[in-house]
CSV table of C-alpha atoms in Angstrom, one decimal:
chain,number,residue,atom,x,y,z
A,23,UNK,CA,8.1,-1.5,19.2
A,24,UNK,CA,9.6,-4.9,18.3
A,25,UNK,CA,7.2,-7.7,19.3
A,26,UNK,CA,9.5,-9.1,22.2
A,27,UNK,CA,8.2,-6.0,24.1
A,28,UNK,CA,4.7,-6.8,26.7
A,29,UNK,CA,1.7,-6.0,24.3
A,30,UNK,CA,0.5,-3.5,27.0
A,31,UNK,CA,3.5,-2.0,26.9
A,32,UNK,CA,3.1,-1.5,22.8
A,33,UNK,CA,-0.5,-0.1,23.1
A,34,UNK,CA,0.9,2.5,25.5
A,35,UNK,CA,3.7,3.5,23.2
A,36,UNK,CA,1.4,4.1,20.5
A,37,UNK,CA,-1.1,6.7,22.6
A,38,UNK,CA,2.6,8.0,23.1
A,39,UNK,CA,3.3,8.5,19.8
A,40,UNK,CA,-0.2,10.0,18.6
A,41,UNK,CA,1.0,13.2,21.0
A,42,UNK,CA,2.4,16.1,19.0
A,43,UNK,CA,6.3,15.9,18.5
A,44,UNK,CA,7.0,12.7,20.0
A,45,UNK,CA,8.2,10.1,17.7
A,46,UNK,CA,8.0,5.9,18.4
A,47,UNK,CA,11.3,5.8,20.0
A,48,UNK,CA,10.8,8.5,22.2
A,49,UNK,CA,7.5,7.3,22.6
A,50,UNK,CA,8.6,3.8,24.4
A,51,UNK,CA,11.3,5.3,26.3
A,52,UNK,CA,7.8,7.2,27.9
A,53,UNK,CA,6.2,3.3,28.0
A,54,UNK,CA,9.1,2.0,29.8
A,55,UNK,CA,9.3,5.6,32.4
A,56,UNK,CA,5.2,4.3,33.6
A,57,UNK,CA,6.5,0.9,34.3
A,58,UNK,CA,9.3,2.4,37.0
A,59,UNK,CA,6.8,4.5,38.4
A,60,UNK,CA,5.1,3.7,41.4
A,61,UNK,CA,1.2,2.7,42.0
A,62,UNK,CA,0.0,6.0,42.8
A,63,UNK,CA,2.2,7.9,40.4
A,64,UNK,CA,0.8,5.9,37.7
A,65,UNK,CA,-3.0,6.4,38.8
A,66,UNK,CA,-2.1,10.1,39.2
A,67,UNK,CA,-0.9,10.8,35.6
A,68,UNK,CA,-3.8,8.8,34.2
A,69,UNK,CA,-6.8,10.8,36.7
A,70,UNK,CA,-5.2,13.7,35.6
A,71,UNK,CA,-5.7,12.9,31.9
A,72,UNK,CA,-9.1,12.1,32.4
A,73,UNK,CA,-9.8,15.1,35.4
A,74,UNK,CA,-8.5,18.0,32.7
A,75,UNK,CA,-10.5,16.2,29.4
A,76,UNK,CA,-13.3,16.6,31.8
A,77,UNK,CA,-13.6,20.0,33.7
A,78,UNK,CA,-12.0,21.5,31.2
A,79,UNK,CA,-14.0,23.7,28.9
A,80,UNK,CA,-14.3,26.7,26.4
A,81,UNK,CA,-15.2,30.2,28.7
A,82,UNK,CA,-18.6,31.2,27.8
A,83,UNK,CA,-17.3,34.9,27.3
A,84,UNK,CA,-13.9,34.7,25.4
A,85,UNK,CA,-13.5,31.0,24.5
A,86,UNK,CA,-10.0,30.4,26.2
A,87,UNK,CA,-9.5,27.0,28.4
A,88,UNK,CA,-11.2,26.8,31.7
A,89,UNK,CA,-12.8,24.8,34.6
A,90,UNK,CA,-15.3,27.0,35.8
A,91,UNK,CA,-18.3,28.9,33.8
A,92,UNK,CA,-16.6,32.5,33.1
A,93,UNK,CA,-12.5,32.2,33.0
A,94,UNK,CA,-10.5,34.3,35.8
A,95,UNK,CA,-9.5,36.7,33.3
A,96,UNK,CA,-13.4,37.3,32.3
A,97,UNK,CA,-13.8,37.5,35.7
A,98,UNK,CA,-11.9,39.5,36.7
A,99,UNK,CA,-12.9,43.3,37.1
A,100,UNK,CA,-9.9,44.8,37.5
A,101,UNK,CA,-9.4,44.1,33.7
A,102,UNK,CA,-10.1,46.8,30.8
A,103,UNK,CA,-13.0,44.4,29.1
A,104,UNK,CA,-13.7,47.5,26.0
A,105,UNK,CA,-10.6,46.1,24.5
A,106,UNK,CA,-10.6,42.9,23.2
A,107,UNK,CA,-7.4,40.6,22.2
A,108,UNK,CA,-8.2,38.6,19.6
A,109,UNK,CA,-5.7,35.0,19.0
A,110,UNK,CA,-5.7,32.0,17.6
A,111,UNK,CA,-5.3,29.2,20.4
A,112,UNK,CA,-5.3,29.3,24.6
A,113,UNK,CA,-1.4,29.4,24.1
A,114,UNK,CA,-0.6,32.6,22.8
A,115,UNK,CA,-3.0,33.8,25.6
A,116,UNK,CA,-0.8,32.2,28.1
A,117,UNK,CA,2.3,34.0,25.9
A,118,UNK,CA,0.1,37.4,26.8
A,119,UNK,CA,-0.1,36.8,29.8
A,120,UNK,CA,3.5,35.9,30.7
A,121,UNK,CA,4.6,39.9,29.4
A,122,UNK,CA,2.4,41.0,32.4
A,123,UNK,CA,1.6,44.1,30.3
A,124,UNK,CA,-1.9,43.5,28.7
A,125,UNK,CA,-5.1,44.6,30.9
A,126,UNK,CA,-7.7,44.2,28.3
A,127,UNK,CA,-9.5,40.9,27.8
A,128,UNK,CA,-9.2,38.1,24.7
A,129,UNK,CA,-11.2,36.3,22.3
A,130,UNK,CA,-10.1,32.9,21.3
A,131,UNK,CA,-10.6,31.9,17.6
A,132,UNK,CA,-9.6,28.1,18.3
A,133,UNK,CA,-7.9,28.3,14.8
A,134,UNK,CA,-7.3,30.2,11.4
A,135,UNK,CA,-9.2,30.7,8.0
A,136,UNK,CA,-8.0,27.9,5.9
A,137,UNK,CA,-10.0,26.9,3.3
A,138,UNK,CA,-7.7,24.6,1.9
A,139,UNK,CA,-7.7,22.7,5.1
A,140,UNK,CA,-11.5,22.9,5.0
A,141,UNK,CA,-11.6,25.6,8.0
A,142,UNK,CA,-14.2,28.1,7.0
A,143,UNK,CA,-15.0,31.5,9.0
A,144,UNK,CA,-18.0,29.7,11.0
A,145,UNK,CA,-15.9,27.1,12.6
A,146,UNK,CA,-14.0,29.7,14.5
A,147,UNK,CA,-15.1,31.7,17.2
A,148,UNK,CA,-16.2,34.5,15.2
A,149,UNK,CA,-20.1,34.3,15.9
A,150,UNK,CA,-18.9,34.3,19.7
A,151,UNK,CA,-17.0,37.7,18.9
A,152,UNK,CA,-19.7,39.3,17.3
A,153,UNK,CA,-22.1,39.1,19.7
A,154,UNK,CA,-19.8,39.6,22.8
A,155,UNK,CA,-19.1,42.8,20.8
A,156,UNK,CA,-22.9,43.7,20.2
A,157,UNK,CA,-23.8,43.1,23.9
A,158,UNK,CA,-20.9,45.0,25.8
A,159,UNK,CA,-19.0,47.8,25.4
A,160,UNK,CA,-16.2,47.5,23.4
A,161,UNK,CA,-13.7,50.4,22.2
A,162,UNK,CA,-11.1,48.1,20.5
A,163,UNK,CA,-10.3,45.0,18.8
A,164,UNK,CA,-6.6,43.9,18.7
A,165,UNK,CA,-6.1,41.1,16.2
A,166,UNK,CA,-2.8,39.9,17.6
A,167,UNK,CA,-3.0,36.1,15.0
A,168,UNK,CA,0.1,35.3,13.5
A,169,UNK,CA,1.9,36.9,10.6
A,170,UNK,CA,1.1,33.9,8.3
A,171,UNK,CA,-1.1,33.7,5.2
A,172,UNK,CA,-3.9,32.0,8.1
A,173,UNK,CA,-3.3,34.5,10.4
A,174,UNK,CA,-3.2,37.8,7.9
A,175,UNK,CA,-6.5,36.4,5.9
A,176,UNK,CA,-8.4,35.6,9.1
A,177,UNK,CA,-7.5,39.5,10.8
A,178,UNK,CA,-8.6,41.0,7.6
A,179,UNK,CA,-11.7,39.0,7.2
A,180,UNK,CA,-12.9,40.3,10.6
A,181,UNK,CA,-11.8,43.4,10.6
A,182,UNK,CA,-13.9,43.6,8.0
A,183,UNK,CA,-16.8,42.2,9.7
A,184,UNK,CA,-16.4,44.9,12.5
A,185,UNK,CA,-15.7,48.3,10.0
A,186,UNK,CA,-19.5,48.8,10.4
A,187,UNK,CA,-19.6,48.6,14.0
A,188,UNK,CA,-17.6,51.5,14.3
A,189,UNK,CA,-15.3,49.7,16.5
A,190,UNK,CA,-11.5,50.3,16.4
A,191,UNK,CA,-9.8,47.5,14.8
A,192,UNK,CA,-5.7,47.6,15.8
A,193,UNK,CA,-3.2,44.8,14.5
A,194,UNK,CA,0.1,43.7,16.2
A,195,UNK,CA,3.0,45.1,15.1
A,196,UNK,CA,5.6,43.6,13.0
A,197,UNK,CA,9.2,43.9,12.7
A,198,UNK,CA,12.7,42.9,13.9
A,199,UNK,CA,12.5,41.1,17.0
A,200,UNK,CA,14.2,42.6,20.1
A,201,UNK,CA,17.5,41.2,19.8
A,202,UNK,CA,17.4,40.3,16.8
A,203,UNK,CA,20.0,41.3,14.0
A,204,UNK,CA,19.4,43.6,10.4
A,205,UNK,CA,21.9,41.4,9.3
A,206,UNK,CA,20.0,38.3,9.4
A,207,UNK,CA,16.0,39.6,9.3
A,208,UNK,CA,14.2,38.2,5.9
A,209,UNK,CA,13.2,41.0,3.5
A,210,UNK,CA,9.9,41.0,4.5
A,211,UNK,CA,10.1,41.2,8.1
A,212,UNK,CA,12.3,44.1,6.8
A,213,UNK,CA,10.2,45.6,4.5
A,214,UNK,CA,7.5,45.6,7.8
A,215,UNK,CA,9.5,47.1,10.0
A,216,UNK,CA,10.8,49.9,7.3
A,217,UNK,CA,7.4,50.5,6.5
A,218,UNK,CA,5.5,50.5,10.0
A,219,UNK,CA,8.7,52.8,11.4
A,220,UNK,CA,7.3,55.2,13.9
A,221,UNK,CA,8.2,58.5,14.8
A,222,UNK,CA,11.3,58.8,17.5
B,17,UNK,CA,2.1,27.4,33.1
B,18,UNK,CA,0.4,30.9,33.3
B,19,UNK,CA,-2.4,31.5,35.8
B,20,UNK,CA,-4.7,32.5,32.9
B,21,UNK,CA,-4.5,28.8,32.4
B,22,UNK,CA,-7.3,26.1,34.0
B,23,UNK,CA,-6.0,24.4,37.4
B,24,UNK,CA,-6.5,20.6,35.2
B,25,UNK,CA,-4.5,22.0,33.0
B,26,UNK,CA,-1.4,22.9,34.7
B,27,UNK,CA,-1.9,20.0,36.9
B,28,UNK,CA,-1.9,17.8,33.8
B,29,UNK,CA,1.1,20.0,32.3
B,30,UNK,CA,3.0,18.7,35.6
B,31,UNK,CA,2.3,15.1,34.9
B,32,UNK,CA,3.5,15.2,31.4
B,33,UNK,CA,6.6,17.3,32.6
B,34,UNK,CA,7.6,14.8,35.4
B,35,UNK,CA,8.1,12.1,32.2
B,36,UNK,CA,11.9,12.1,30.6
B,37,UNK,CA,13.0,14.2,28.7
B,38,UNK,CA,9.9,16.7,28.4
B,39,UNK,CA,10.5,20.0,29.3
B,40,UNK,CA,7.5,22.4,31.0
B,41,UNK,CA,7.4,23.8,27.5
B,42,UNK,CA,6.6,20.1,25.5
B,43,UNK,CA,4.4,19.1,28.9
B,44,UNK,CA,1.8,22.8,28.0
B,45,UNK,CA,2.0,21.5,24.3
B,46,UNK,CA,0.9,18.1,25.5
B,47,UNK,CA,-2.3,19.1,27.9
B,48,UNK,CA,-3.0,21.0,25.3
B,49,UNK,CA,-3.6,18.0,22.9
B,50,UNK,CA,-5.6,16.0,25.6
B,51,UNK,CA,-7.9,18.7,25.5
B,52,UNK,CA,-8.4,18.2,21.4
B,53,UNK,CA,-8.7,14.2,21.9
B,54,UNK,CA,-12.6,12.9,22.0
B,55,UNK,CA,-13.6,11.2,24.9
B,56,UNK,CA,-12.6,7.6,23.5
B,57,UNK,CA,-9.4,8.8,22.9
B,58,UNK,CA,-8.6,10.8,26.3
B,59,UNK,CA,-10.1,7.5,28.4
B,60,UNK,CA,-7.8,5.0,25.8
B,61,UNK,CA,-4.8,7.2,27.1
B,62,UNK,CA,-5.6,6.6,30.7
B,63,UNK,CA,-6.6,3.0,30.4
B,64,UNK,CA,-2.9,2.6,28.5
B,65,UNK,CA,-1.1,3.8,31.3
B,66,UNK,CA,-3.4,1.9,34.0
B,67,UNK,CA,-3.3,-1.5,32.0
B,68,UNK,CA,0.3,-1.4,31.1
B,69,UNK,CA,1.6,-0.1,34.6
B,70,UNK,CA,-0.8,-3.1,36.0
B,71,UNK,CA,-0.6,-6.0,34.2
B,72,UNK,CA,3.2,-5.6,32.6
B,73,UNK,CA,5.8,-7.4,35.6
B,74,UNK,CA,9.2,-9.3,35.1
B,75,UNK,CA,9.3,-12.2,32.9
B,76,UNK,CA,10.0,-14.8,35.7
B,77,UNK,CA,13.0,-16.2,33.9
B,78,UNK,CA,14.8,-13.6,32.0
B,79,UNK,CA,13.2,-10.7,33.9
B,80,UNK,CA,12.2,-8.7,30.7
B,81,UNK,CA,9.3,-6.7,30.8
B,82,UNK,CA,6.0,-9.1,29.8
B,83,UNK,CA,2.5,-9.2,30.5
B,84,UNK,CA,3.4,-13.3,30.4
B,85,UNK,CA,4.9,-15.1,33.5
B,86,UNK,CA,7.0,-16.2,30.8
B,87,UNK,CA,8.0,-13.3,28.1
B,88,UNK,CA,7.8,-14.6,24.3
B,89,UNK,CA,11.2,-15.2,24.3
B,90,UNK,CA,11.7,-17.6,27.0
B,91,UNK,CA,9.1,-19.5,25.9
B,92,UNK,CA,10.2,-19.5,21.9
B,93,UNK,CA,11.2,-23.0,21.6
B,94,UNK,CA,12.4,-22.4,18.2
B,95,UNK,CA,15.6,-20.1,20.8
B,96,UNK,CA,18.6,-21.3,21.4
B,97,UNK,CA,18.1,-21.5,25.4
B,98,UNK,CA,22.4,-22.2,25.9
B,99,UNK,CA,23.1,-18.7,24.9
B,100,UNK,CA,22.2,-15.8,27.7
B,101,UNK,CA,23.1,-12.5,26.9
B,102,UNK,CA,23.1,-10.1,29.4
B,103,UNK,CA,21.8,-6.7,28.7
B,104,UNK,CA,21.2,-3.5,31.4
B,105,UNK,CA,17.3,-2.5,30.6
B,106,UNK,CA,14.7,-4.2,28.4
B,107,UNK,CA,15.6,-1.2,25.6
B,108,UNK,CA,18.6,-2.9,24.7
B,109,UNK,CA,17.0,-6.4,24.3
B,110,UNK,CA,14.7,-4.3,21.7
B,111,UNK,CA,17.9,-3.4,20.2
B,112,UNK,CA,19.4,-6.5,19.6
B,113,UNK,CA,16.0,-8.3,19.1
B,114,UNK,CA,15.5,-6.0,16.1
B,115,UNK,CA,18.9,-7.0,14.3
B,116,UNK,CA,16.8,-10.3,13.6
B,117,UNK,CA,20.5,-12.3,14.1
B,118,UNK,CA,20.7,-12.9,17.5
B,119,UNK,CA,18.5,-16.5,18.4
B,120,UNK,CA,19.6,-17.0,21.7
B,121,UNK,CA,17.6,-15.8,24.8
B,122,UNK,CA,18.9,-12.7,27.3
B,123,UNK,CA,18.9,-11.7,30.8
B,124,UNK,CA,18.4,-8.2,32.2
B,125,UNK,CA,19.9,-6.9,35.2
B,126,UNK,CA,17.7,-3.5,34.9
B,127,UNK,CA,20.6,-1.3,35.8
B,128,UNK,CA,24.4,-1.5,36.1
B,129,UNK,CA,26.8,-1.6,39.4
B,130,UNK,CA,27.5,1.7,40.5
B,131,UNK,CA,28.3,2.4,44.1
B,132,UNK,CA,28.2,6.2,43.9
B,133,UNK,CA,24.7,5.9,43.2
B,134,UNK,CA,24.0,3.2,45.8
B,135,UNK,CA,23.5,0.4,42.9
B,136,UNK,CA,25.2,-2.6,44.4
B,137,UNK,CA,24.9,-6.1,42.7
B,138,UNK,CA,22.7,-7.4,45.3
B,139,UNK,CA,19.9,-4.2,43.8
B,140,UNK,CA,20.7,-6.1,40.3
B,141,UNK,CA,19.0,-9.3,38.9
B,142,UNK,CA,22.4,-11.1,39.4
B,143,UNK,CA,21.3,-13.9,41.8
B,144,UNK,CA,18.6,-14.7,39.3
B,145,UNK,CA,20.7,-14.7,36.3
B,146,UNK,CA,23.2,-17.4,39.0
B,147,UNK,CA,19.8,-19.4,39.5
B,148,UNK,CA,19.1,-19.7,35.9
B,149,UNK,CA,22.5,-20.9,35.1
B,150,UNK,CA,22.7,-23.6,38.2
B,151,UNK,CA,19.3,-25.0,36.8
B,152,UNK,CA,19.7,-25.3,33.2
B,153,UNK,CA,22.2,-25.8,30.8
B,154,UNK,CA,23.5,-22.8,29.6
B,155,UNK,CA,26.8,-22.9,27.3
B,156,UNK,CA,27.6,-19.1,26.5
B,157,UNK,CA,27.1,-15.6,28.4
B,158,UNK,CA,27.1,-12.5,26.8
B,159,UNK,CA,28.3,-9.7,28.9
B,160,UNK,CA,26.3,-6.8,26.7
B,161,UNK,CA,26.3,-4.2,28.4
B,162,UNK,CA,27.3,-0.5,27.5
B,163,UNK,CA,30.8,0.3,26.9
B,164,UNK,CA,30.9,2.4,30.1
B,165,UNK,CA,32.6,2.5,33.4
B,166,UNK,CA,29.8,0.9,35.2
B,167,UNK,CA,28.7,-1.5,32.3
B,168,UNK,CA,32.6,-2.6,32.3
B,169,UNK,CA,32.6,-3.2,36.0
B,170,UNK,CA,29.4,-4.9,36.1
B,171,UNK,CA,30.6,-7.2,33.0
B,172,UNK,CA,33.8,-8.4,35.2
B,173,UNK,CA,31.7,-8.7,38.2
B,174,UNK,CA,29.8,-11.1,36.6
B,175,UNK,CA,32.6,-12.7,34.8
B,176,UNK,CA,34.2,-13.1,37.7
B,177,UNK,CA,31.4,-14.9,39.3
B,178,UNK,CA,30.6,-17.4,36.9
B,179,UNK,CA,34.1,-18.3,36.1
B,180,UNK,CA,34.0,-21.2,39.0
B,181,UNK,CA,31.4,-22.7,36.7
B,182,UNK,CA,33.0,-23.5,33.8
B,183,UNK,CA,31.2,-21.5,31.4
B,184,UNK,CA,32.5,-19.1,28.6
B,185,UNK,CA,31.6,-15.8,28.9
B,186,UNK,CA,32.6,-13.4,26.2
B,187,UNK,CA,32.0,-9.4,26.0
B,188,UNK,CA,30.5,-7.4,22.7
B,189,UNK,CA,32.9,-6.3,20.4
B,190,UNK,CA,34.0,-2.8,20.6
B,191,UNK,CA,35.6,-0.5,17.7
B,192,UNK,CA,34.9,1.5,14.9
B,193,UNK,CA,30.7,1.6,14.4
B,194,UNK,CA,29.9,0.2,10.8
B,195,UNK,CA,29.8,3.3,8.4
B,196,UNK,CA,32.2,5.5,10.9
B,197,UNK,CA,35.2,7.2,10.0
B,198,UNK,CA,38.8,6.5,11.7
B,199,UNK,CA,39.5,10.4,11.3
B,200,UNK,CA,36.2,11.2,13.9
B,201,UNK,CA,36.6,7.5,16.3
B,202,UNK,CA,37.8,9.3,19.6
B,203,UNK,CA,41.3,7.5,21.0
B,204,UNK,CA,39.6,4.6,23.1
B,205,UNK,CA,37.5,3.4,20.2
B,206,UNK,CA,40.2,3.1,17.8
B,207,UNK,CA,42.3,1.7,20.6
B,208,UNK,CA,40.0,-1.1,20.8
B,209,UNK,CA,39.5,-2.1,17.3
B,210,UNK,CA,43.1,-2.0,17.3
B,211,UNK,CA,43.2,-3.8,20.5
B,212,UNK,CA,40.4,-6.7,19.2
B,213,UNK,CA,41.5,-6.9,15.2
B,214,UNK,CA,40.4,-10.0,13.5
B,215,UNK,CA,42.1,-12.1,11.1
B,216,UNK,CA,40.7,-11.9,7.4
């Protein structure tokens, strides 16, 4: 921000701009929205901040955000807890959760295998899974990560982990979206679909 | 945001998604983030907002946003204090600030007249621009503000009222934008630079 801009003004800006996917001039044009609102709106937005960076912590169970001890979904025991959803991040539990079709539980990896970024097996959730597995019963494992590099090397690597627990280990399925055209799929989403086809 | 989400959470999500510009969507992404800031940084976004919401008011002169009484640029007496120019909203003296030509001084009005919204002059910083010109010796004002119904009628308004004072009060150029192309300028534009041609 130029320097004939209120040094306050600046500082707030920049914790704008550290937020994912908003640039410095969108990042001032936020500044300048706090200065027109009121007293109370601005003491709102900042308890808030400070309200959900401190209640809100891991689940014991399944690792997804929470404010209390055990998440509603854990919880709740209307749920089928022997099958187990596993993701990478609180988000895609929340894209779950919006198709209203899922009754089983989730296990929150809070990231991918990436070794290349430095993120090794044991800074995931994966200890958490193991034992949650070992001390309940549990008849499958869905590993719904994403169809990237990541995503594929961190399903296989436990999947592997759980072939001699006898547990069964399901992956999502992948292939054209619904919607979607043949026209303009990539040959490997393609190549997916062909080959998981199923019977009609 | 989903129920399987923490009550901070979507209470934060609303916060973020009552700012411009940031849809439901963007506000998730962002609660998401405070979550993965460190304490420091989650209370240095709070005390951002609280400081700059407190302590940034309306430079008494020009009535630019400044944790001053008097904002850097009124008080620069290297500024040629003659020349107001009179922009809508402390963005646009950003704008013209970073052009690093202009070395007069500006007014805002902090919004343009515009009945149908109830913005009448008195709701603008018009009388205080009038004050500043009674008690000091100003030569030019620059009517800069946007090329719009409302920034045109607010530029004659004020024209209007300071032409019993004897000063000269000019209006931004309008035409073609420096690296356009006649074949895309819509009618009005090229009207103008038509209108407002110079002699080389």
């Amino acid at each position: 921000m130029a320097e004939s801009n209120a040094l306050p003004l600046v500082l707030l800006a920049e914790q704008f701009a550290k937020l994912p996917g908003i640039g410095m001039k969108s990042a001032q044009r936020l500044a300048y929205h706090v200065m027109s609102m009121s007293d109370n709106e601005a003491q709102a937005f900042a308890d808030a901040i400070l309200h959900a960076h401190k209640t809100v912590h891991t689940c014991k169970t399944c690792q997804n955000l929470t404010d209390k001890v055990i998440c509603p979904i854990c919880s709740d025991t209307g749920r089928d807890h022997s099958i187990i959803c596993v993701v990478e991040t609180p988000k895609d539990v929340t894209a779950f959760e919006r198709t209203k079709e899922y009754k089983g539980v989730y296990h929150v990896l809070h990231g991918l295998i990436s070794p290349i970024d430095g993120i090794t097996p044991d800074k995931l959730k994966i200890k958490e899974l193991l034992s949650r597995i070992n001390n309940s019963e549990v008849s499958e494992v869905i590993m719904a990560t994403n169809p990237t590099v990541e995503g594929e090397a961190t399903a296989m690597y436990i999947s592997k982990l759980l072939k001699p627990l006898d547990i069964k280990v399901t992956r999502l399925a992948f292939g054209i979206p619904i919607g979607g055209s043949l026209e303009y799929a990539d040959e490997i989403t393609l190549f997916k679909a062909l080959e998981n086809r199923n019977e009609i």
